[in-house]
XYZ file of N, CA, C and O in Angstrom:
600
model
N 18.623 37.614 31.591
C 17.053 37.087 30.778
C 17.246 36.396 29.520
O 16.621 35.418 29.726
N 18.208 36.807 28.651
C 18.269 36.324 27.477
C 18.814 34.709 27.492
O 18.142 33.915 27.009
N 19.659 34.763 28.537
C 20.372 33.332 28.875
C 19.282 32.390 29.592
O 18.956 31.115 29.241
N 18.365 33.036 30.652
C 17.290 32.153 30.880
C 16.013 31.786 29.967
O 15.629 30.574 29.932
N 15.999 32.500 28.686
C 15.086 32.071 27.959
C 15.482 31.227 26.988
O 15.016 30.104 26.496
N 16.939 30.876 26.874
C 17.689 30.023 25.937
C 17.514 28.946 26.617
O 17.381 27.643 26.009
N 17.670 28.750 27.969
C 17.757 27.643 28.966
C 16.286 27.005 28.826
O 15.909 25.919 28.699
N 15.108 27.864 29.186
C 14.037 27.606 28.781
C 13.642 26.939 27.432
O 12.994 25.936 27.469
N 13.705 27.548 26.720
C 13.480 26.866 25.139
C 14.536 25.530 25.033
O 13.788 24.724 24.320
N 15.463 25.293 25.713
C 16.523 23.863 25.377
C 15.445 22.807 26.052
O 15.465 21.717 25.876
N 14.983 23.395 27.327
C 14.209 22.414 28.518
C 12.894 22.145 27.745
O 12.582 20.988 27.691
N 12.288 22.900 27.215
C 10.900 22.766 26.578
C 11.183 21.752 25.280
O 10.494 20.771 25.060
N 12.280 21.951 24.496
C 12.567 20.776 23.513
C 12.826 19.522 24.072
O 12.234 18.485 23.475
N 13.496 19.680 25.251
C 13.584 18.284 25.794
C 12.380 17.476 26.166
O 12.265 16.525 26.147
N 11.522 18.373 26.642
C 10.225 17.695 27.196
C 9.470 17.317 26.224
O 8.832 16.282 26.275
N 9.340 18.130 25.117
C 8.835 17.837 23.811
C 9.214 16.234 23.501
O 8.708 15.328 22.920
N 10.394 16.335 23.406
C 11.058 14.763 22.721
C 10.767 14.057 23.542
O 10.626 12.841 23.201
N 10.824 14.183 24.977
C 10.431 13.092 25.923
C 8.856 12.568 25.854
O 8.686 11.485 25.717
N 8.188 13.657 25.431
C 6.798 13.075 25.380
C 6.377 12.687 24.003
O 5.463 11.479 24.100
N 7.157 12.535 23.250
C 6.791 12.190 21.960
C 8.017 11.028 21.472
O 7.707 10.288 20.644
N 8.725 10.728 22.252
C 9.509 9.616 22.258
C 10.506 9.816 20.952
O 10.963 8.943 20.630
N 11.118 11.017 20.951
C 12.010 11.293 19.781
C 13.107 11.031 20.238
O 13.607 11.433 21.405
N 13.996 10.325 19.583
C 15.451 10.222 19.924
C 16.140 11.573 20.095
O 15.502 12.413 19.770
N 17.042 11.537 20.601
C 17.972 12.882 20.706
C 17.829 13.487 19.748
O 18.068 13.120 18.639
N 17.771 15.035 19.878
C 17.547 16.036 18.565
C 18.870 15.408 17.754
O 20.023 15.638 18.111
N 18.401 15.733 16.463
C 19.516 15.611 15.179
C 19.581 16.811 14.784
O 18.821 17.816 14.523
N 20.924 17.114 14.574
C 20.969 18.429 13.795
C 20.997 18.370 12.248
O 21.216 17.471 11.763
N 19.713 19.377 12.076
C 19.311 19.593 10.968
C 20.407 20.629 9.957
O 20.254 21.603 10.549
N 21.019 20.115 8.890
C 21.620 21.164 8.109
C 20.819 21.839 7.188
O 19.516 21.641 6.945
N 21.091 23.082 6.517
C 20.658 23.715 5.635
C 20.387 23.018 4.674
O 19.339 23.019 3.955
N 21.070 21.840 4.126
C 20.887 21.114 3.023
C 19.604 19.975 3.388
O 18.829 19.784 2.682
N 19.547 19.605 4.649
C 18.489 18.798 4.966
C 17.146 19.436 5.168
O 16.287 19.052 4.724
N 17.341 20.881 5.655
C 15.946 21.419 5.662
C 15.529 21.769 4.297
O 14.514 21.580 3.709
N 16.391 22.121 3.241
C 15.959 22.537 1.948
C 15.316 21.114 1.254
O 14.194 20.915 0.545
N 15.847 19.909 1.677
C 15.589 18.766 0.934
C 14.140 18.343 1.408
O 13.304 17.873 0.684
N 13.897 18.656 2.931
C 12.652 18.114 3.567
C 11.549 19.133 2.752
O 10.693 18.685 2.521
N 11.989 20.418 2.553
C 11.033 21.421 2.209
C 10.718 21.106 0.553
O 9.726 20.954 0.293
N 11.757 20.675 -0.132
C 11.347 20.139 -1.652
C 10.388 18.896 -1.477
O 9.596 18.721 -2.325
N 10.925 18.099 -0.592
C 9.975 16.652 -0.428
C 8.501 17.043 -0.183
O 7.655 16.403 -0.510
N 8.428 18.002 0.956
C 7.158 18.226 1.184
C 6.125 18.884 0.218
O 4.934 18.623 -0.164
N 6.993 19.747 -0.683
C 6.160 20.371 -2.015
C 5.708 19.225 -2.982
O 4.839 19.794 -3.881
N 6.298 18.135 -2.894
C 5.773 16.978 -3.834
C 4.630 16.310 -3.320
O 4.099 15.425 -3.981
N 4.310 16.410 -2.230
C 3.084 15.860 -1.553
C 1.757 16.361 -2.192
O 1.688 17.445 -2.373
N 1.033 15.340 -2.282
C -0.578 15.685 -2.744
C -1.064 16.360 -1.553
O -1.044 16.306 -0.533
N -2.319 17.018 -1.782
C -2.986 17.932 -1.027
C -3.617 17.352 0.239
O -3.376 17.967 1.569
N -4.102 16.167 0.354
C -4.667 15.714 1.556
C -3.187 15.355 2.488
O -3.438 15.623 3.735
N -2.056 14.824 1.906
C -0.866 14.857 2.789
C -0.271 16.201 3.338
O 0.179 16.137 4.250
N -0.481 17.292 2.573
C -0.066 18.489 3.116
C -0.823 18.917 4.370
O -0.356 19.494 5.176
N -2.012 18.527 4.180
C -3.244 19.047 5.495
C -2.502 18.078 6.812
O -2.482 18.895 7.834
N -1.968 16.954 6.449
C -1.474 16.348 7.512
C -0.080 16.672 8.235
O 0.171 17.390 9.200
N 0.807 17.428 7.178
C 1.961 18.300 7.550
C 1.636 19.414 8.176
O 2.346 19.764 9.372
N 0.565 20.076 8.164
C 0.087 21.320 8.701
C -0.456 20.652 10.185
O -0.081 21.862 11.078
N -0.855 19.816 10.128
C -1.389 19.183 11.497
C -0.318 18.698 12.374
O -0.093 18.979 13.574
N 0.873 18.446 11.636
C 1.927 17.979 12.570
C 2.508 19.212 13.100
O 3.085 19.415 14.281
N 2.701 20.281 12.276
C 3.311 21.420 12.559
C 2.512 21.987 13.696
O 2.974 22.507 14.523
N 1.054 22.114 13.645
C 0.185 23.079 14.473
C 0.313 22.169 16.083
O -0.021 22.946 16.774
N 0.421 20.670 15.695
C 0.341 20.164 17.190
C 1.562 20.456 17.951
O 1.455 20.240 19.050
N 2.681 20.567 17.257
C 4.028 20.783 17.888
C 4.376 22.464 18.158
O 4.971 22.664 18.809
N 3.778 23.102 17.321
C 3.932 24.377 17.414
C 2.609 25.287 17.301
O 2.297 25.746 16.446
N 2.031 25.318 18.852
C 0.765 25.910 18.833
C 0.393 27.317 18.255
O -0.499 27.628 17.959
N 1.379 28.089 17.932
C 1.449 29.528 17.539
C 1.036 29.365 16.053
O 0.422 30.423 15.853
N 1.013 28.337 15.293
C 0.808 28.127 13.881
C -0.941 27.629 13.868
O -1.268 27.292 12.502
N -1.410 27.173 14.858
C -2.721 26.630 14.631
C -3.698 27.900 14.198
O -4.711 27.301 13.172
N -3.794 28.772 14.057
C -4.964 29.575 13.750
C -4.682 30.121 12.470
O -5.509 30.569 11.581
N -3.676 29.405 11.498
C -3.553 29.609 10.321
C -3.950 28.436 9.244
O -4.280 28.325 8.294
N -4.750 27.392 10.056
C -5.099 26.057 9.631
C -6.003 26.510 8.427
O -6.291 25.463 7.649
N -6.790 27.531 8.441
C -8.043 27.674 7.509
C -7.509 28.444 6.334
O -8.328 28.457 5.360
N -6.352 28.946 6.138
C -5.888 29.651 5.062
C -5.727 28.627 3.791
O -5.332 27.476 4.211
N -5.808 29.445 2.648
C -5.670 28.707 1.584
C -4.361 28.128 1.170
O -3.757 27.149 0.944
N -3.265 29.428 1.327
C -1.922 29.418 1.069
C -1.469 29.681 2.548
O -1.446 30.500 3.162
N -0.435 28.665 2.965
C 0.391 28.557 4.139
C 1.822 28.413 3.736
O 2.312 27.606 3.283
N 2.228 29.619 3.978
C 3.887 29.403 4.027
C 4.348 29.479 5.279
O 4.247 29.713 6.412
N 5.322 28.054 5.385
C 6.008 27.852 6.540
C 7.795 28.248 6.586
O 8.258 27.712 5.477
N 8.086 29.106 7.384
C 9.718 29.081 7.677
C 10.167 27.860 8.165
O 10.058 27.729 9.609
N 10.768 26.990 7.311
C 11.314 25.853 7.854
C 12.454 25.877 8.614
O 12.839 25.339 9.731
N 13.162 27.076 8.970
C 14.198 27.351 9.706
C 13.608 27.619 11.190
O 14.429 27.631 12.220
N 12.270 27.907 11.224
C 11.749 28.343 12.365
C 10.979 27.243 13.358
O 10.876 27.116 14.107
N 11.071 26.225 12.540
C 10.602 24.738 13.348
C 11.600 23.994 14.017
O 12.850 24.259 13.970
N 11.251 23.684 15.208
C 12.052 23.114 16.151
C 12.372 21.659 15.645
O 11.895 20.988 14.695
N 13.319 21.118 16.146
C 14.133 20.082 15.624
C 13.253 18.637 15.818
O 13.146 17.773 14.716
N 12.417 18.495 16.864
C 11.252 17.566 17.163
C 10.454 17.350 15.892
O 10.021 16.467 15.048
N 10.051 18.889 15.566
C 9.281 18.791 14.616
C 9.529 18.398 13.068
O 9.210 17.779 12.302
N 11.049 18.950 12.779
C 11.657 18.405 11.474
C 11.890 16.995 11.445
O 11.464 16.398 10.399
N 12.164 16.565 12.627
C 12.088 14.983 12.496
C 11.094 14.260 12.018
O 10.863 13.288 11.358
N 9.845 14.678 12.933
C 8.463 14.166 12.641
C 8.119 14.372 11.166
O 7.511 13.420 10.522
N 8.487 15.872 10.666
C 7.744 15.987 9.144
C 8.910 14.820 8.358
O 8.321 14.462 7.434
N 10.045 14.863 8.746
C 10.720 13.936 7.917
C 10.428 12.496 7.665
O 10.283 11.988 6.859
N 10.084 11.947 8.806
C 9.577 10.661 9.084
C 8.420 10.500 8.207
O 8.291 9.481 7.226
N 7.477 11.280 8.507
C 6.070 11.323 7.714
C 6.134 11.419 6.366
O 5.845 10.716 5.550
N 7.014 12.461 5.496
C 7.477 12.881 4.409
C 7.853 11.423 3.647
O 7.587 11.021 2.597
N 9.074 10.985 4.387
C 9.722 9.761 4.038
C 8.602 8.408 3.718
O 8.729 7.784 2.631
N 7.811 8.420 4.639
C 6.805 7.312 4.648
C 5.542 7.167 3.316
O 5.516 6.565 2.816
N 5.710 8.475 3.072
C 4.746 9.005 1.807
C 5.347 8.781 0.547
O 4.525 8.455 -0.305
N 6.603 9.107 0.720
C 7.340 9.050 -0.779
C 7.988 8.061 -1.007
O 8.570 7.733 -2.273
N 8.250 7.200 0.120
C 9.052 6.091 -0.110
C 8.230 4.865 -1.202
O 6.779 4.961 -1.111
N 8.673 4.151 -1.914
C 8.322 3.380 -2.918
C 7.696 2.322 -2.184
O 8.002 1.863 -1.211
N 6.269 1.987 -2.597
C 5.488 1.026 -2.007
C 6.137 -0.371 -2.735
O 6.332 -0.545 -3.843
N 6.179 -1.431 -1.461
C 6.631 -2.702 -2.221
C 5.535 -3.408 -3.004
O 4.327 -3.486 -2.886
N 6.276 -3.938 -4.018
C 5.347 -4.564 -4.927
C 4.808 -6.114 -4.565
O 5.882 -6.595 -3.653
N 3.677 -6.555 -4.551
C 3.524 -7.753 -4.469
C 4.129 -8.859 -4.995
O 4.387 -8.709 -6.276
N 4.670 -9.728 -4.330
C 5.555 -10.789 -4.859
C 4.770 -11.814 -5.781
O 3.794 -12.272 -5.291
N 5.366 -11.997 -7.156
C 4.671 -12.737 -7.886
C 4.585 -14.384 -7.199
O 5.651 -14.777 -6.642
N 3.628 -14.977 -7.666
C 3.649 -16.292 -7.074
C 4.380 -17.024 -7.736
O 4.537 -17.175 -8.862
N 5.143 -18.366 -7.247
C 5.818 -19.075 -7.813
C 5.310 -20.191 -8.440
O 4.109 -20.443 -8.027
N 5.639 -20.411 -9.798
C 4.832 -21.335 -10.608
C 4.765 -22.635 -9.849
O 6.179 -22.953 -9.522
N 4.027 -23.384 -9.779
C 3.782 -24.866 -9.431
C 4.680 -25.637 -10.466
O 4.633 -25.475 -11.642
N 5.381 -26.817 -9.915
C 6.084 -27.530 -10.747
C 5.417 -28.726 -10.883
O 6.081 -29.872 -11.486
N 4.013 -28.823 -10.703
C 3.117 -29.967 -10.871
C 3.078 -30.090 -12.496
O 2.907 -29.215 -12.915
N 2.953 -31.271 -12.824
C 2.513 -31.495 -14.327
C 1.485 -31.161 -14.666
O 0.480 -31.415 -13.729
N 0.907 -30.394 -15.535
C -0.202 -30.153 -16.099
C -1.090 -31.084 -16.351
O -0.510 -32.170 -17.062
N -2.060 -31.305 -16.239
C -3.204 -31.879 -16.511
C -3.727 -31.706 -17.906
O -3.456 -30.552 -18.406
N -4.063 -32.477 -18.453
C -4.461 -32.418 -20.048
C -5.529 -31.202 -19.910
O -6.460 -31.102 -19.179
N -5.535 -30.401 -21.135
C -6.620 -29.459 -21.112
C -7.972 -29.934 -20.931
O -8.059 -30.951 -21.765
N -8.841 -29.136 -20.355
C -10.096 -29.424 -20.501
C -10.769 -29.275 -21.657
O -10.364 -28.296 -22.482
N -11.615 -30.251 -22.120
C -12.038 -29.901 -23.356
C -13.209 -28.671 -23.584
O -13.445 -28.260 -22.567
N -13.371 -28.345 -24.799
C -14.295 -27.176 -24.778
C -15.432 -27.464 -24.054
O -15.948 -28.532 -24.195
N -16.391 -26.296 -23.455
C -17.413 -26.679 -22.757
C -18.347 -27.353 -23.945
O -18.776 -26.837 -24.902
N -18.947 -28.329 -23.705
C -19.954 -28.786 -24.367
C -21.428 -28.616 -23.857
O -21.766 -28.687 -22.539
N -22.513 -28.896 -24.984
C -23.806 -28.879 -23.938
C -24.204 -30.131 -23.390
O -23.219 -30.921 -23.702
N -24.959 -29.830 -22.740
C -25.427 -30.876 -21.806
C -26.131 -32.285 -22.727
O -25.522 -33.504 -22.288
N -26.637 -32.261 -23.665
C -26.895 -32.784 -24.832
C -25.791 -33.968 -25.165
O -25.494 -34.960 -25.120
N -24.742 -33.051 -25.456
C -23.339 -33.666 -26.333
C -22.601 -34.712 -25.278
O -22.096 -35.534 -25.539
N -22.731 -34.039 -23.810
C -22.205 -34.624 -22.742
C -22.854 -36.072 -22.364
O -22.453 -37.178 -22.304
N -24.343 -36.137 -22.438
C -25.035 -37.295 -22.352
C -24.897 -38.263 -23.409
O -24.762 -39.442 -23.502
N -24.784 -37.748 -24.736
C -24.474 -38.656 -25.839
C -23.317 -39.320 -25.445
O -23.116 -40.626 -26.005
N -22.174 -38.629 -25.194
C -20.563 -39.135 -25.068
C -20.751 -40.167 -24.040
O -20.330 -41.420 -23.851
N -21.615 -39.855 -22.753
C -21.551 -40.880 -21.696
C -22.514 -42.214 -22.419
O -22.096 -43.343 -21.935
N -23.663 -42.016 -23.348
C -24.046 -43.142 -23.845
C -23.301 -44.091 -24.681
O -23.397 -45.348 -24.743
N -22.638 -43.553 -25.516
C -21.707 -44.206 -26.536
C -20.573 -45.108 -25.466
O -20.468 -45.988 -25.823
N -20.032 -44.404 -24.436
C -19.257 -45.183 -23.806
C -19.616 -46.213 -22.944
O -19.339 -47.197 -22.949
N -21.084 -46.243 -22.677
C -21.622 -47.104 -21.838
C -22.146 -48.439 -22.717
O -21.994 -49.394 -22.441
N -22.392 -48.018 -24.268
C -23.033 -48.701 -25.061
C -21.708 -49.676 -25.785
O -21.700 -50.649 -26.159
N -20.515 -49.091 -25.717
C -19.411 -49.602 -26.293
C -19.172 -51.012 -25.836
O -19.075 -51.968 -27.014
N -19.082 -51.494 -24.624
C -18.893 -52.756 -24.484
C -19.877 -53.843 -24.741
O -19.742 -55.061 -25.015
N -21.152 -53.505 -24.972
C -22.134 -53.948 -25.598
C -22.510 -54.099 -26.887
O -23.559 -54.633 -27.714
N -21.748 -53.324 -27.926
C -21.945 -53.279 -29.218
C -21.794 -54.618 -29.803
O -22.676 -55.010 -30.504
N -20.815 -55.433 -29.411
C -20.823 -56.838 -30.182
C -21.711 -57.558 -29.553
O -22.287 -58.344 -30.590
N -22.421 -57.518 -28.624
C -23.721 -58.465 -28.109
C -24.927 -58.243 -28.884
O -25.469 -59.048 -29.334
N -25.119 -56.813 -29.306
C -26.175 -56.512 -29.953
C -25.893 -56.973 -31.593
O -26.926 -57.474 -32.349
N -24.798 -56.837 -32.021
C -24.461 -57.431 -33.317
C -24.636 -59.099 -33.375
O -25.093 -59.290 -34.614
N -24.261 -59.588 -32.524
C -24.415 -60.934 -32.748
C -25.806 -61.778 -32.685
O -26.119 -62.725 -33.264
N -26.597 -60.908 -31.988
C -27.720 -61.309 -31.658
C -28.796 -61.103 -32.573
O -29.644 -61.840 -33.341
N -28.845 -59.823 -33.238
C -29.733 -59.347 -34.264
C -29.165 -59.164 -35.576
O -29.805 -58.467 -36.447
N -28.018 -59.132 -35.629
C -27.322 -59.104 -36.990
C -26.764 -57.552 -37.077
O -26.866 -56.949 -38.173
N -27.126 -56.901 -36.150
C -26.612 -55.544 -36.027
C -28.122 -54.459 -36.808
O -27.824 -53.334 -36.535
N -29.352 -55.141 -37.050
C -30.452 -54.252 -37.350
C -31.574 -54.426 -36.316
O -31.632 -55.716 -35.675
N -32.433 -53.672 -36.390
C -33.695 -53.511 -35.493
C -34.659 -54.743 -36.234
O -34.816 -54.548 -37.451
N -35.431 -55.318 -35.300
C -36.342 -56.011 -36.013
C -37.458 -55.411 -36.341
O -38.324 -55.959 -37.248
N -37.615 -54.241 -35.854
C -39.066 -53.546 -35.919
C -38.682 -52.288 -37.078
O -39.621 -51.666 -37.361
N -37.765 -52.490 -37.608
C -37.025 -51.174 -38.478
C -36.631 -51.337 -39.862
O -36.727 -51.166 -40.952
């Protein structure tokens, strides 16, 4: 009877592995399990909820513990497929996030800096001076540079 139960357990693990597309079971050493347990303990609360969901989905006997405040899991009681899924999840959570690459500086020559923002009156005055500049000599030659009325 014990041999049949062992074979049944092995077949159940194979079925679970095939259903979840998990590669062939990997042997977890005690050191691997300890490292996984320590990594799980570093996760924030919302991610711990996901850990419990992973375990509950793969090990239905633990589902009725979901509402408890403190849940202790014997990591040695978890099957290899669950350990693999937990390891992958924890690694994705604790892996350093890639930083955005800084943009490369353009090698285009820089344009002259824009003048400080001027009021619209100043802008109009400057435009008038530019327009009047070519005709300045003309006014000077005709009337001596002074207004006849002033």
